[in-house]
């Protein structure tokens, strides 16, 4: 049984996140999307809102679940007996940060292995921050996020 965790802020989830989730769901028996609940890192969406959005969006994948966690991801996966972490890589900046994170996670939990998945070229410039920036200027978000997220962003900036 191959289980993996996909941690992130998902503030809010985008087509880039969903692409990684879909590819992860096809590779592993179980995939847990872990919504970071670090209260100091205040997002546009509350943790509850982010969980609700992700939960709705992952419904098509029967082997994908959503949880939140306010501690270290290294501890989350140890608790759940998971060894694999998935992270998306959009470019060299992501890579250098993600490599550091993966080494930290392995230091904190020697069983942890991080798998890097390259971003779909359509979404390699897409981030939650970019989505929020575009939303604040009332731009068309339909190429970048599902309708549910587009509507939620519209509400935040109305
Ligand atoms: P974090 O604050 O942990 O980086 P994010 O929600 O920004 O949380 O990202 C979670 C994961 O999703 C990271 O591995 C990130 O690289 C990946 N990701 C974000 N946007 C994209 C995208 N457009 N394409 C592929 N992966 C992405």
Tab-separated table of C-alpha atoms and ligand atoms in Angstrom:
chain	number	residue	atom	x	y	z
A	1	UNK	CA	0.000	0.000	0.000
A	2	UNK	CA	1.755	3.140	-1.204
A	3	UNK	CA	0.597	6.245	0.661
A	4	UNK	CA	1.735	9.798	0.015
A	5	UNK	CA	1.055	13.229	1.480
A	6	UNK	CA	0.830	16.482	-0.486
A	7	UNK	CA	1.285	19.355	1.962
A	8	UNK	CA	0.736	23.024	1.254
A	9	UNK	CA	-1.088	26.218	2.112
A	10	UNK	CA	-3.673	25.952	-0.696
A	11	UNK	CA	-4.644	29.596	-0.144
A	12	UNK	CA	-6.536	29.041	-2.437
A	13	UNK	CA	-6.121	25.822	-4.479
A	14	UNK	CA	-5.400	26.317	-8.190
A	15	UNK	CA	-5.303	24.168	-11.333
A	16	UNK	CA	-1.572	23.772	-10.603
A	17	UNK	CA	-2.326	22.073	-7.265
A	18	UNK	CA	-5.065	19.955	-8.838
A	19	UNK	CA	-2.721	18.810	-11.588
A	20	UNK	CA	-0.246	17.537	-8.987
A	21	UNK	CA	-3.085	15.920	-6.984
A	22	UNK	CA	-4.430	14.111	-10.056
A	23	UNK	CA	-0.998	12.840	-11.035
A	24	UNK	CA	-0.301	11.781	-7.436
A	25	UNK	CA	-3.646	9.998	-7.206
A	26	UNK	CA	-2.703	7.976	-10.290
A	27	UNK	CA	0.696	7.009	-8.869
A	28	UNK	CA	-0.179	6.120	-5.265
A	29	UNK	CA	-2.820	3.970	-3.577
A	30	UNK	CA	-3.708	6.773	-1.179
A	31	UNK	CA	-2.972	10.471	-1.265
A	32	UNK	CA	-3.601	12.828	1.664
A	33	UNK	CA	-3.706	16.537	0.873
A	34	UNK	CA	-2.483	18.268	4.019
A	35	UNK	CA	-3.688	21.831	4.452
A	36	UNK	CA	-1.229	23.756	6.595
A	37	UNK	CA	-2.993	25.240	9.602
A	38	UNK	CA	-0.163	27.419	10.881
A	39	UNK	CA	-2.136	30.189	12.595
A	40	UNK	CA	0.789	32.634	12.406
A	41	UNK	CA	0.809	32.364	8.601
A	42	UNK	CA	-2.432	34.243	8.043
A	43	UNK	CA	-3.942	33.523	4.647
A	44	UNK	CA	-6.693	35.176	2.659
A	45	UNK	CA	-8.855	32.114	3.306
A	46	UNK	CA	-9.283	30.575	6.751
A	47	UNK	CA	-8.047	27.038	7.271
A	48	UNK	CA	-11.670	25.865	7.352
A	49	UNK	CA	-12.400	27.590	4.034
A	50	UNK	CA	-9.295	26.097	2.414
A	51	UNK	CA	-10.166	22.598	3.640
A	52	UNK	CA	-13.727	22.958	2.337
A	53	UNK	CA	-12.481	24.099	-1.093
A	54	UNK	CA	-9.906	21.303	-1.391
A	55	UNK	CA	-12.383	18.665	-0.111
A	56	UNK	CA	-14.911	19.644	-2.770
A	57	UNK	CA	-12.298	19.696	-5.538
A	58	UNK	CA	-10.779	16.282	-4.763
A	59	UNK	CA	-14.164	14.493	-4.766
A	60	UNK	CA	-13.536	12.966	-8.226
A	61	UNK	CA	-10.549	11.038	-6.841
A	62	UNK	CA	-11.714	8.251	-4.537
A	63	UNK	CA	-8.221	7.679	-3.106
A	64	UNK	CA	-7.608	11.316	-2.143
A	65	UNK	CA	-8.473	12.680	1.313
A	66	UNK	CA	-7.924	16.055	2.995
A	67	UNK	CA	-6.634	16.822	6.470
A	68	UNK	CA	-5.248	19.851	8.198
A	69	UNK	CA	-2.171	19.962	10.384
A	70	UNK	CA	-0.699	22.711	12.507
A	71	UNK	CA	2.627	21.052	13.232
A	72	UNK	CA	5.639	19.833	11.311
A	73	UNK	CA	4.834	17.770	8.236
A	74	UNK	CA	7.628	15.380	9.292
A	75	UNK	CA	5.527	14.573	12.394
A	76	UNK	CA	2.277	14.295	10.434
A	77	UNK	CA	3.649	11.599	8.151
A	78	UNK	CA	5.301	9.751	11.054
A	79	UNK	CA	1.932	9.686	12.867
A	80	UNK	CA	0.121	8.353	9.789
A	81	UNK	CA	2.821	5.847	8.821
A	82	UNK	CA	3.397	7.658	5.516
A	83	UNK	CA	6.874	7.900	4.003
A	84	UNK	CA	6.303	9.832	0.803
A	85	UNK	CA	5.852	13.561	0.432
A	86	UNK	CA	4.960	15.076	-2.933
A	87	UNK	CA	5.909	18.623	-3.874
A	88	UNK	CA	5.416	20.467	-7.129
A	89	UNK	CA	8.322	22.212	-8.824
A	90	UNK	CA	7.611	25.154	-11.107
A	91	UNK	CA	11.177	26.300	-11.673
A	92	UNK	CA	14.620	26.646	-10.175
A	93	UNK	CA	13.416	28.863	-7.324
A	94	UNK	CA	10.977	26.207	-6.188
A	95	UNK	CA	13.677	23.605	-6.588
A	96	UNK	CA	16.208	25.297	-4.346
A	97	UNK	CA	13.596	25.904	-1.622
A	98	UNK	CA	12.096	22.445	-1.942
A	99	UNK	CA	15.456	20.749	-1.826
A	100	UNK	CA	16.215	22.500	1.483
A	101	UNK	CA	12.784	21.538	2.834
A	102	UNK	CA	13.223	17.919	1.802
A	103	UNK	CA	16.580	17.764	3.592
A	104	UNK	CA	14.965	19.287	6.706
A	105	UNK	CA	12.150	16.778	6.554
A	106	UNK	CA	14.602	13.903	6.216
A	107	UNK	CA	16.601	15.259	9.161
A	108	UNK	CA	13.455	15.462	11.298
A	109	UNK	CA	12.091	12.136	10.064
A	110	UNK	CA	14.735	9.884	8.460
A	111	UNK	CA	12.020	7.718	6.855
A	112	UNK	CA	10.645	10.661	4.865
A	113	UNK	CA	11.250	10.707	1.112
A	114	UNK	CA	10.237	13.680	-1.031
A	115	UNK	CA	9.140	13.181	-4.612
A	116	UNK	CA	9.310	16.256	-6.818
A	117	UNK	CA	6.816	16.536	-9.640
A	118	UNK	CA	7.470	19.069	-12.374
A	119	UNK	CA	4.634	21.525	-12.992
A	120	UNK	CA	2.515	21.245	-16.093
A	121	UNK	CA	3.897	23.966	-18.429
A	122	UNK	CA	0.403	25.531	-18.522
A	123	UNK	CA	0.683	26.201	-14.798
A	124	UNK	CA	4.378	26.807	-14.289
A	125	UNK	CA	3.816	30.533	-13.652
A	126	UNK	CA	0.780	29.949	-11.490
A	127	UNK	CA	0.805	30.395	-7.721
A	128	UNK	CA	-1.856	31.098	-5.104
A	129	UNK	CA	-0.287	34.562	-4.694
A	130	UNK	CA	-0.628	35.259	-8.422
A	131	UNK	CA	-4.266	34.136	-8.275
A	132	UNK	CA	-4.947	36.533	-5.387
A	133	UNK	CA	-3.157	39.378	-7.149
A	134	UNK	CA	-5.160	38.840	-10.356
A	135	UNK	CA	-8.379	38.500	-8.335
A	136	UNK	CA	-7.714	41.812	-6.594
A	137	UNK	CA	-7.686	43.444	-10.056
A	138	UNK	CA	-10.859	41.584	-11.084
A	139	UNK	CA	-9.123	39.678	-13.893
A	140	UNK	CA	-10.526	36.549	-15.580
A	141	UNK	CA	-9.360	33.661	-13.389
A	142	UNK	CA	-11.049	30.848	-15.304
A	143	UNK	CA	-7.803	29.563	-16.933
A	144	UNK	CA	-6.143	29.221	-13.535
A	145	UNK	CA	-8.618	27.832	-11.023
A	146	UNK	CA	-11.890	25.901	-10.864
A	147	UNK	CA	-15.151	27.865	-10.788
A	148	UNK	CA	-15.602	27.172	-7.079
A	149	UNK	CA	-12.316	28.939	-6.303
A	150	UNK	CA	-12.960	31.729	-8.814
A	151	UNK	CA	-16.299	32.449	-7.103
A	152	UNK	CA	-14.730	32.304	-3.625
A	153	UNK	CA	-12.013	34.765	-4.724
A	154	UNK	CA	-14.599	37.089	-6.280
A	155	UNK	CA	-16.432	37.197	-2.932
A	156	UNK	CA	-13.234	38.028	-1.046
A	157	UNK	CA	-12.478	40.948	-3.350
A	158	UNK	CA	-16.030	42.222	-3.862
B	1	LIG	P1	3.452	26.211	0.406
B	1	LIG	O1	3.178	27.455	1.197
B	1	LIG	O2	3.694	24.987	1.249
B	1	LIG	O3	4.441	26.334	-0.721
B	1	LIG	P2	1.475	26.134	-1.683
B	1	LIG	O4	-0.004	25.921	-1.564
B	1	LIG	O5	1.941	27.415	-2.253
B	1	LIG	O6	2.040	25.887	-0.244
B	1	LIG	O7	2.101	24.947	-2.512
B	1	LIG	C1	1.925	23.607	-2.143
B	1	LIG	C2	2.638	22.730	-3.148
B	1	LIG	O8	2.032	22.877	-4.417
B	1	LIG	C3	4.117	23.088	-3.337
B	1	LIG	O9	4.856	21.904	-3.551
B	1	LIG	C4	4.105	23.930	-4.587
B	1	LIG	O10	5.330	23.886	-5.269
B	1	LIG	C5	3.008	23.216	-5.374
B	1	LIG	N1	2.406	24.099	-6.360
B	1	LIG	C6	1.831	25.309	-6.161
B	1	LIG	N2	1.407	25.831	-7.323
B	1	LIG	C7	1.752	24.936	-8.283
B	1	LIG	C8	1.624	24.902	-9.716
B	1	LIG	N3	1.100	25.925	-10.390
B	1	LIG	N4	2.066	23.811	-10.378
B	1	LIG	C9	2.643	22.792	-9.696
B	1	LIG	N5	2.811	22.759	-8.366
B	1	LIG	C10	2.369	23.818	-7.670
